[in-house]
Amino acid sequence: AVANMLFGAISGAGTAAASAMGSIIGPIEEEEGYDRDFSAAANIATAPTGLLIPPSNVMITYSLVSGGTSVAALFMAGYIPGILWGLACMAVIFYFAKKKGYRSTKKYSNSEKAIPCLLMIVIVIGGIISGIFTATEGSVVAVVYSLILSLFFYKSIKFSELPKIFLDSAEMTGIIIFLIGVSSIMSWVMAFTGIPT
């Protein structure tokens, strides 16, 4: 839940959060003995927090369609609902995890190493709200910042691995864009034909 909330604060898309967290956390949870259905449900339920916690693609689209509603104001309005949603999901997930006896066998140390990563949220949101860069430019800043951290601070990736990373990113982006495109077409068809009514 927390991972999806933080990812939502970076990507601004629920689909992207679900895809990324599912591919990263899913295998780890499977190793820990978590039920796959439970893991998928937890990921799906928490992924939409990315639509509320800024920067959000939906809010940017709304700003354009509404004729100039302040993106910064919309971003500030999304924090409380997004965090409440995430906390509510965490409570439900905690209850069922406790009931089913799920426990993590891995212990993580050096939590201070997470501070540079968490600073990315401050940099991106602070830059957008202060007007230093736009929401779209903020995503570029986030990518460059995370690349610098990975290469030089954490040293988790090597320069020789970059081509494969770029290829994997392009593939994942293609899948996400396709899903967003198809869902947008479906939304238009439903609105045009009046299916909800």
Short mmCIF file of C-alpha atoms in Angstrom, two decimals:
data_model
loop_
_atom_site.label_atom_id
_atom_site.label_comp_id
_atom_site.label_asym_id
_atom_site.label_seq_id
_atom_site.Cartn_x
_atom_site.Cartn_y
_atom_site.Cartn_z
CA ALA A 1 0.00 0.00 0.00
CA VAL A 2 2.76 2.43 0.96
CA ALA A 3 4.75 1.51 -2.16
CA ASN A 4 1.76 2.25 -4.39
CA MET A 5 1.12 5.53 -2.58
CA LEU A 6 4.74 6.61 -3.07
CA PHE A 7 4.77 5.39 -6.66
CA GLY A 8 1.54 7.28 -7.25
CA ALA A 9 3.23 10.42 -6.02
CA ILE A 10 5.84 9.93 -8.73
CA SER A 11 4.00 8.46 -11.73
CA GLY A 12 0.50 9.87 -11.24
CA ALA A 13 -1.11 6.86 -12.93
CA GLY A 14 -2.89 3.95 -11.26
CA THR A 15 -2.19 1.59 -14.16
CA ALA A 16 1.54 2.35 -14.03
CA ALA A 17 1.61 1.80 -10.26
CA ALA A 18 -0.22 -1.54 -10.54
CA SER A 19 2.11 -2.76 -13.30
CA ALA A 20 5.31 -1.65 -11.58
CA MET A 21 4.44 -2.81 -8.06
CA GLY A 22 2.98 -6.08 -9.33
CA SER A 23 6.18 -6.95 -11.19
CA ILE A 24 8.47 -5.90 -8.31
CA ILE A 25 6.62 -6.88 -5.13
CA GLY A 26 4.61 -9.81 -6.55
CA PRO A 27 7.55 -12.24 -6.84
CA ILE A 28 8.85 -11.24 -3.38
CA GLU A 29 5.45 -11.89 -1.80
CA GLU A 30 5.23 -15.22 -3.59
CA GLU A 31 8.60 -16.24 -2.11
CA GLU A 32 7.31 -15.24 1.33
CA GLY A 33 4.32 -17.56 0.90
CA TYR A 34 1.63 -14.94 0.33
CA ASP A 35 -1.49 -16.02 -1.53
CA ARG A 36 -1.33 -14.69 -5.11
CA ASP A 37 -4.99 -13.64 -5.08
CA PHE A 38 -4.45 -11.69 -1.85
CA SER A 39 -1.33 -9.99 -3.25
CA ALA A 40 -3.13 -9.07 -6.47
CA ALA A 41 -6.15 -7.71 -4.58
CA ALA A 42 -3.94 -5.61 -2.30
CA ASN A 43 -2.05 -4.21 -5.31
CA ILE A 44 -5.21 -3.45 -7.29
CA ALA A 45 -6.98 -1.82 -4.33
CA THR A 46 -4.07 0.50 -3.52
CA ALA A 47 -2.90 1.35 -7.05
CA PRO A 48 -5.62 4.00 -7.69
CA THR A 49 -4.16 6.18 -4.92
CA GLY A 50 -1.88 7.35 -7.74
CA LEU A 51 -4.90 9.04 -9.31
CA LEU A 52 -5.33 11.20 -6.20
CA ILE A 53 -1.88 11.70 -4.73
CA PRO A 54 -0.09 14.30 -6.87
CA PRO A 55 1.21 14.55 -9.49
CA SER A 56 -1.88 13.02 -11.06
CA ASN A 57 -2.54 12.63 -14.79
CA VAL A 58 -6.29 12.87 -14.18
CA MET A 59 -5.92 16.23 -12.42
CA ILE A 60 -3.75 17.59 -15.22
CA THR A 61 -6.34 16.46 -17.79
CA TYR A 62 -9.14 18.01 -15.72
CA SER A 63 -7.23 21.29 -15.56
CA LEU A 64 -6.95 21.36 -19.37
CA VAL A 65 -10.58 20.36 -19.99
CA SER A 66 -12.04 22.73 -17.38
CA GLY A 67 -10.38 25.71 -18.99
CA GLY A 68 -7.53 26.53 -16.66
CA THR A 69 -8.21 25.25 -13.14
CA SER A 70 -4.99 25.60 -11.19
CA VAL A 71 -2.96 22.37 -11.35
CA ALA A 72 -1.21 23.31 -8.09
CA ALA A 73 -4.59 23.75 -6.33
CA LEU A 74 -5.83 20.40 -7.66
CA PHE A 75 -2.62 18.75 -6.49
CA MET A 76 -3.00 20.18 -2.99
CA ALA A 77 -6.62 18.97 -2.89
CA GLY A 78 -5.63 15.39 -3.75
CA TYR A 79 -3.35 14.71 -0.80
CA ILE A 80 -5.88 14.09 1.98
CA PRO A 81 -8.24 11.80 -0.02
CA GLY A 82 -5.28 9.85 -1.44
CA ILE A 83 -3.65 9.35 1.95
CA LEU A 84 -6.99 8.39 3.55
CA TRP A 85 -7.59 5.82 0.80
CA GLY A 86 -4.12 4.38 1.33
CA LEU A 87 -4.56 4.22 5.12
CA ALA A 88 -7.96 2.52 4.77
CA CYS A 89 -6.45 -0.10 2.43
CA MET A 90 -3.55 -0.63 4.84
CA ALA A 91 -5.97 -1.31 7.70
CA VAL A 92 -7.87 -3.92 5.66
CA ILE A 93 -4.66 -5.53 4.35
CA PHE A 94 -3.21 -5.64 7.89
CA TYR A 95 -6.36 -7.31 9.20
CA PHE A 96 -6.38 -10.05 6.57
CA ALA A 97 -2.59 -10.53 6.70
CA LYS A 98 -2.83 -10.99 10.49
CA LYS A 99 -5.77 -13.35 10.09
CA LYS A 100 -3.96 -15.49 7.52
CA GLY A 101 -0.70 -15.40 9.51
CA TYR A 102 1.45 -13.73 6.86
CA ARG A 103 4.87 -12.64 8.14
CA SER A 104 7.96 -11.30 6.43
CA THR A 105 11.08 -13.37 7.01
CA LYS A 106 13.40 -10.68 5.66
CA LYS A 107 14.80 -7.91 7.85
CA TYR A 108 15.82 -4.61 6.36
CA SER A 109 18.44 -2.32 7.85
CA ASN A 110 20.08 0.99 6.96
CA SER A 111 16.73 2.75 6.63
CA GLU A 112 18.61 6.07 6.34
CA LYS A 113 19.48 5.03 2.78
CA ALA A 114 15.82 5.56 1.89
CA ILE A 115 16.01 9.31 2.60
CA PRO A 116 17.48 10.29 -0.82
CA CYS A 117 14.67 8.34 -2.54
CA LEU A 118 11.99 10.01 -0.44
CA LEU A 119 13.51 13.40 -1.26
CA MET A 120 12.45 12.80 -4.87
CA ILE A 121 8.81 13.32 -3.86
CA VAL A 122 9.71 16.59 -2.15
CA ILE A 123 11.71 17.76 -5.18
CA VAL A 124 9.02 16.84 -7.73
CA ILE A 125 5.97 18.13 -5.83
CA GLY A 126 7.87 21.17 -4.52
CA GLY A 127 9.05 22.04 -8.03
CA ILE A 128 5.55 21.75 -9.49
CA ILE A 129 3.79 23.72 -6.74
CA SER A 130 6.46 26.46 -6.71
CA GLY A 131 6.28 26.74 -10.51
CA ILE A 132 9.90 25.80 -11.18
CA PHE A 133 8.74 23.18 -13.70
CA THR A 134 5.49 21.74 -15.03
CA ALA A 135 4.01 18.37 -14.06
CA THR A 136 5.34 16.79 -17.26
CA GLU A 137 8.80 18.22 -16.68
CA GLY A 138 8.56 16.94 -13.09
CA SER A 139 8.37 13.37 -14.38
CA VAL A 140 11.60 13.92 -16.32
CA VAL A 141 13.26 15.35 -13.20
CA ALA A 142 12.15 12.26 -11.25
CA VAL A 143 13.61 9.88 -13.85
CA VAL A 144 16.94 11.72 -14.05
CA TYR A 145 17.18 11.99 -10.25
CA SER A 146 16.45 8.27 -9.76
CA LEU A 147 18.97 7.35 -12.48
CA ILE A 148 21.68 9.42 -10.77
CA LEU A 149 20.87 7.81 -7.41
CA SER A 150 20.96 4.30 -8.90
CA LEU A 151 24.23 4.84 -10.75
CA PHE A 152 26.28 6.83 -8.26
CA PHE A 153 24.70 6.69 -4.76
CA TYR A 154 23.25 3.19 -4.45
CA LYS A 155 25.34 1.72 -7.29
CA SER A 156 22.50 -0.72 -7.90
CA ILE A 157 22.88 -0.57 -11.68
CA LYS A 158 25.87 -0.38 -14.00
CA PHE A 159 26.29 1.60 -17.21
CA SER A 160 26.42 -1.68 -19.15
CA GLU A 161 22.88 -2.50 -17.91
CA LEU A 162 21.35 0.74 -19.20
CA PRO A 163 20.45 -0.54 -22.72
CA LYS A 164 18.43 -3.43 -21.25
CA ILE A 165 16.78 -1.09 -18.72
CA PHE A 166 15.79 1.32 -21.50
CA LEU A 167 14.39 -1.56 -23.57
CA ASP A 168 12.39 -2.95 -20.61
CA SER A 169 11.11 0.56 -19.82
CA ALA A 170 10.02 1.07 -23.43
CA GLU A 171 8.21 -2.27 -23.39
CA MET A 172 6.43 -1.51 -20.10
CA THR A 173 5.54 2.00 -21.29
CA GLY A 174 4.10 0.56 -24.51
CA ILE A 175 1.87 -1.82 -22.54
CA ILE A 176 0.67 0.96 -20.22
CA ILE A 177 0.01 3.40 -23.08
CA PHE A 178 -1.95 0.70 -24.92
CA LEU A 179 -4.07 0.00 -21.80
CA ILE A 180 -4.72 3.72 -21.27
CA GLY A 181 -5.60 4.17 -24.95
CA VAL A 182 -8.03 1.25 -24.99
CA SER A 183 -9.67 2.36 -21.72
CA SER A 184 -10.06 5.89 -23.11
CA ILE A 185 -11.73 4.53 -26.26
CA MET A 186 -14.05 2.39 -24.10
CA SER A 187 -14.94 5.42 -21.95
CA TRP A 188 -15.75 7.45 -25.07
CA VAL A 189 -17.91 4.66 -26.52
CA MET A 190 -19.82 4.27 -23.25
CA ALA A 191 -20.38 8.04 -22.98
CA PHE A 192 -21.38 8.39 -26.66
CA THR A 193 -23.84 5.48 -26.61
CA GLY A 194 -25.17 6.30 -23.14
CA ILE A 195 -24.49 2.80 -21.78
CA PRO A 196 -24.46 3.87 -18.10
CA THR A 197 -28.02 5.22 -18.45
#
